[in-house]
Short mmCIF file of N, CA and C in Angstrom, two decimals:
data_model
loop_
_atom_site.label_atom_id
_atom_site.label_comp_id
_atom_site.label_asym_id
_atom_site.label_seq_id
_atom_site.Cartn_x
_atom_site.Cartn_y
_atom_site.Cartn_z
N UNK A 9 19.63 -26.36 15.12
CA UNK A 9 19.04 -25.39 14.21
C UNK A 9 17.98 -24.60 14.98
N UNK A 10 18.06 -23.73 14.75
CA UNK A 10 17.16 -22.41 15.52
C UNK A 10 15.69 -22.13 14.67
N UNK A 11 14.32 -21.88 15.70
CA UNK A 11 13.16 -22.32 15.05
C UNK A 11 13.43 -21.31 13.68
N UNK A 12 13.69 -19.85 13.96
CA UNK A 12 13.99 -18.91 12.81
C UNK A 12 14.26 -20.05 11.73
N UNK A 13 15.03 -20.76 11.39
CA UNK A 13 15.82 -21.38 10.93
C UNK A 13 15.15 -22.37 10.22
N UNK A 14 14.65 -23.40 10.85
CA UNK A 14 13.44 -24.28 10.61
C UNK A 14 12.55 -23.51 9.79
N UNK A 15 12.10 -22.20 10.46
CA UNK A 15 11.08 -21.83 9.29
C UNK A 15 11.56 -21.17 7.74
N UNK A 16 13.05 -20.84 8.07
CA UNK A 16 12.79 -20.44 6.77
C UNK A 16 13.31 -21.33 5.63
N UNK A 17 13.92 -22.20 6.08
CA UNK A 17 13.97 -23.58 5.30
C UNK A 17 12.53 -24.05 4.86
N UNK A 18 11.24 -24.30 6.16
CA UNK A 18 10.25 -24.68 5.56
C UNK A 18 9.68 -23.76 4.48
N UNK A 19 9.96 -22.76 4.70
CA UNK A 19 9.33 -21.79 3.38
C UNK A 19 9.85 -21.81 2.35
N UNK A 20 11.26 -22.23 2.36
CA UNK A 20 11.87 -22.43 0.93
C UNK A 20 11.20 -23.74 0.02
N UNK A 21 10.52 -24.63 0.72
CA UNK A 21 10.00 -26.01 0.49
C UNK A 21 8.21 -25.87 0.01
N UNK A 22 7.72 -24.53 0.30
CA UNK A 22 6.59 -24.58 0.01
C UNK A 22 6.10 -24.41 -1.51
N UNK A 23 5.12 -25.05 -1.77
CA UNK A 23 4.94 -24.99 -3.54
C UNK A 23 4.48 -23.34 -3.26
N UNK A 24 4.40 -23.04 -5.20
CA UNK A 24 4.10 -21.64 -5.01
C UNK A 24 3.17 -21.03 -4.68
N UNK A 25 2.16 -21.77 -4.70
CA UNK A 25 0.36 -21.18 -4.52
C UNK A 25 0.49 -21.11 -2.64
N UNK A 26 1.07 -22.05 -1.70
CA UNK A 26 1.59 -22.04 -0.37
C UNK A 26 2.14 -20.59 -0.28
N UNK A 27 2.93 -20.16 -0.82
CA UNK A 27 3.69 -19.31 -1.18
C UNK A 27 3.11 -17.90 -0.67
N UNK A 28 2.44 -18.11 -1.96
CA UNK A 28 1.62 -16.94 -1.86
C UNK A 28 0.61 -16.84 -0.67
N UNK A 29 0.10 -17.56 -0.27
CA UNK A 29 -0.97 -17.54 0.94
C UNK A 29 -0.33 -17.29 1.93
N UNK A 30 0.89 -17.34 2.26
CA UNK A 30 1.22 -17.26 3.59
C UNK A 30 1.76 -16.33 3.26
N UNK A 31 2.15 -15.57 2.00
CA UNK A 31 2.77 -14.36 2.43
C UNK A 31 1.57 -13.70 2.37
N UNK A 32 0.51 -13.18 1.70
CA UNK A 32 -0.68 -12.25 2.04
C UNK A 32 -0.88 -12.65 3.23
N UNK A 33 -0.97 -13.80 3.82
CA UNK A 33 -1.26 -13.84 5.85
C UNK A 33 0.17 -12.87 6.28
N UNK A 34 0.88 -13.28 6.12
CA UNK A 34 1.92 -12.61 6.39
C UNK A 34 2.13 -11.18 6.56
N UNK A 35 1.29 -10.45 5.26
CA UNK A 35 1.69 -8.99 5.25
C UNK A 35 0.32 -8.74 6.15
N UNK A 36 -1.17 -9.40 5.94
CA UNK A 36 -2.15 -8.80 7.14
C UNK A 36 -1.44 -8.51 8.41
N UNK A 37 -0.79 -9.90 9.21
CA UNK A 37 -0.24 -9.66 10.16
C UNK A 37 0.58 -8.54 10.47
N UNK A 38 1.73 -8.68 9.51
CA UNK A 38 2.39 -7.20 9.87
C UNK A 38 1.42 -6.02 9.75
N UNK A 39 0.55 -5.70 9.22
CA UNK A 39 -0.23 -4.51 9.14
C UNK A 39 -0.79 -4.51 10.56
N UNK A 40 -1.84 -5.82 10.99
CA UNK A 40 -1.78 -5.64 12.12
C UNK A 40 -1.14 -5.12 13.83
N UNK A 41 0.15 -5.55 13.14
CA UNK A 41 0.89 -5.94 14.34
C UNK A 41 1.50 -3.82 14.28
N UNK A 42 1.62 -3.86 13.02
CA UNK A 42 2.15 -2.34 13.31
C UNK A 42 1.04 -1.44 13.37
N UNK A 43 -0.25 -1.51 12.92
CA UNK A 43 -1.20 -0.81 13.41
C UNK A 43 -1.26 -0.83 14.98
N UNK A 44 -1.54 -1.40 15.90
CA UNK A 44 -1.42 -1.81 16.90
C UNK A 44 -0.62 -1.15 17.61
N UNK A 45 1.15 -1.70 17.51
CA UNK A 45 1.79 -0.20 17.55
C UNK A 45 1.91 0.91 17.89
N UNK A 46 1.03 1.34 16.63
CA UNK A 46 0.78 2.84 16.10
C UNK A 46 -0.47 3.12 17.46
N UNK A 47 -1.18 2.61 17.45
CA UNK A 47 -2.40 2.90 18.55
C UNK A 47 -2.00 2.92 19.96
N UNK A 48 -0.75 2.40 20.36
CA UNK A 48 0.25 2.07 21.69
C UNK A 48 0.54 3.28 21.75
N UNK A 49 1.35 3.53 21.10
CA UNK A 49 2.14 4.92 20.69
C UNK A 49 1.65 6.19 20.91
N UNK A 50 0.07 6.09 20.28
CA UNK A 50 -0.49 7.38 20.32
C UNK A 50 -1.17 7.53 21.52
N UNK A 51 -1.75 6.42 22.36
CA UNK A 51 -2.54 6.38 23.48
C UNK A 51 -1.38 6.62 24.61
N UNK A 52 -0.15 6.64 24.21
CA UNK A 52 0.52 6.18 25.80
C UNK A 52 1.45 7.94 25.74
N UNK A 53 1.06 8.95 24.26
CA UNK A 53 2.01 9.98 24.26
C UNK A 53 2.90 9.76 23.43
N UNK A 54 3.57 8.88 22.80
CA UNK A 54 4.96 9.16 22.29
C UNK A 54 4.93 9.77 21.00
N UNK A 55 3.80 10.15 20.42
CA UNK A 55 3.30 10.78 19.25
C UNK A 55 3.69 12.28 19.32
N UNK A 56 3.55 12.49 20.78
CA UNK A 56 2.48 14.01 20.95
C UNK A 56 3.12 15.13 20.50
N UNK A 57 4.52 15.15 21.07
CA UNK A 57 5.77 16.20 20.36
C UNK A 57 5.16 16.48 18.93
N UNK A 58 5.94 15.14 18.44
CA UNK A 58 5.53 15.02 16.72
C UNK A 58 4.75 15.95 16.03
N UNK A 59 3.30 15.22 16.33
CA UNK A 59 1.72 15.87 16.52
C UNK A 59 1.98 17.40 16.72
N UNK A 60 2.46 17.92 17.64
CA UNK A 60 2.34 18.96 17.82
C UNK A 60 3.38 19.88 17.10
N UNK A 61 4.24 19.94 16.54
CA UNK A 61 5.57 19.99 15.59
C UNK A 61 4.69 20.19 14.08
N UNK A 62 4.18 19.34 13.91
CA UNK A 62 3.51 19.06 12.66
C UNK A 62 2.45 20.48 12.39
N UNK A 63 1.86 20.03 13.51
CA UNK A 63 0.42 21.19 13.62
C UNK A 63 1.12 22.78 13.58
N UNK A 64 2.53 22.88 14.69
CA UNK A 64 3.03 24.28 14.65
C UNK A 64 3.53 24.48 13.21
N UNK A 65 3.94 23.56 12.14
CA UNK A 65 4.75 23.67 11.22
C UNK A 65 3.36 24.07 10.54
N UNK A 66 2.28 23.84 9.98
CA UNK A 66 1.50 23.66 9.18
C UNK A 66 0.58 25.11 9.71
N UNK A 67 0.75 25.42 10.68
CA UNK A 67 -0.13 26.66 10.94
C UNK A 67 1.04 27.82 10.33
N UNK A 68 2.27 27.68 10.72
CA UNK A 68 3.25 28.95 9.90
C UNK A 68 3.33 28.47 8.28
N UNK A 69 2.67 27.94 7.85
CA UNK A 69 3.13 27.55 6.07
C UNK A 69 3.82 27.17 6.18
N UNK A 70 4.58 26.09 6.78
CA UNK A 70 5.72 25.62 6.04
C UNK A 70 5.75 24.10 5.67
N UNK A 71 4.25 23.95 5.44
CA UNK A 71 3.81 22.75 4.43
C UNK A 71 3.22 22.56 3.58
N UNK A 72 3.49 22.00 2.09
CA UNK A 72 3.05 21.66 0.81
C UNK A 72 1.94 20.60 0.75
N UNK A 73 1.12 21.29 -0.39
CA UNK A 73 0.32 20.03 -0.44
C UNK A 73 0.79 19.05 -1.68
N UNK A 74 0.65 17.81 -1.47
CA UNK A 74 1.09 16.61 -1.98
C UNK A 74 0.67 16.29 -3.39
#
């Protein structure tokens, strides 16, 4: 059995209040982990096109406000 595997069996076994705690740890982490990411991303360039696409689009009008 593969650890993946192990864990998600152990999670099927956890009472519900367990439950819940590890999934709010759970979603911090992912926020973390994709903030993080996001800060990789923008420091190393792979944003910048984008970024700059965005900014040309928004200086000719051709963006709504929300």
């Amino acid at each position: 059995m593969s650890t993946v595997q192990e864990i998600e069996k152990a999670i099927t076994r956890l009472p519900k209040d367990d439950f819940t705690v590890l999934r709010e740890w759970f979603e911090e982490f992912e926020t973390k982990m994709w903030d993080n990411q996001f800060e990789e991303d923008v420091q190393s360039g792979k944003l910048e096109k984008l970024a700059n696409e965005a900014i040309t689009d928004f200086r000719a009008g051709k963006c709504k406000e929300l």
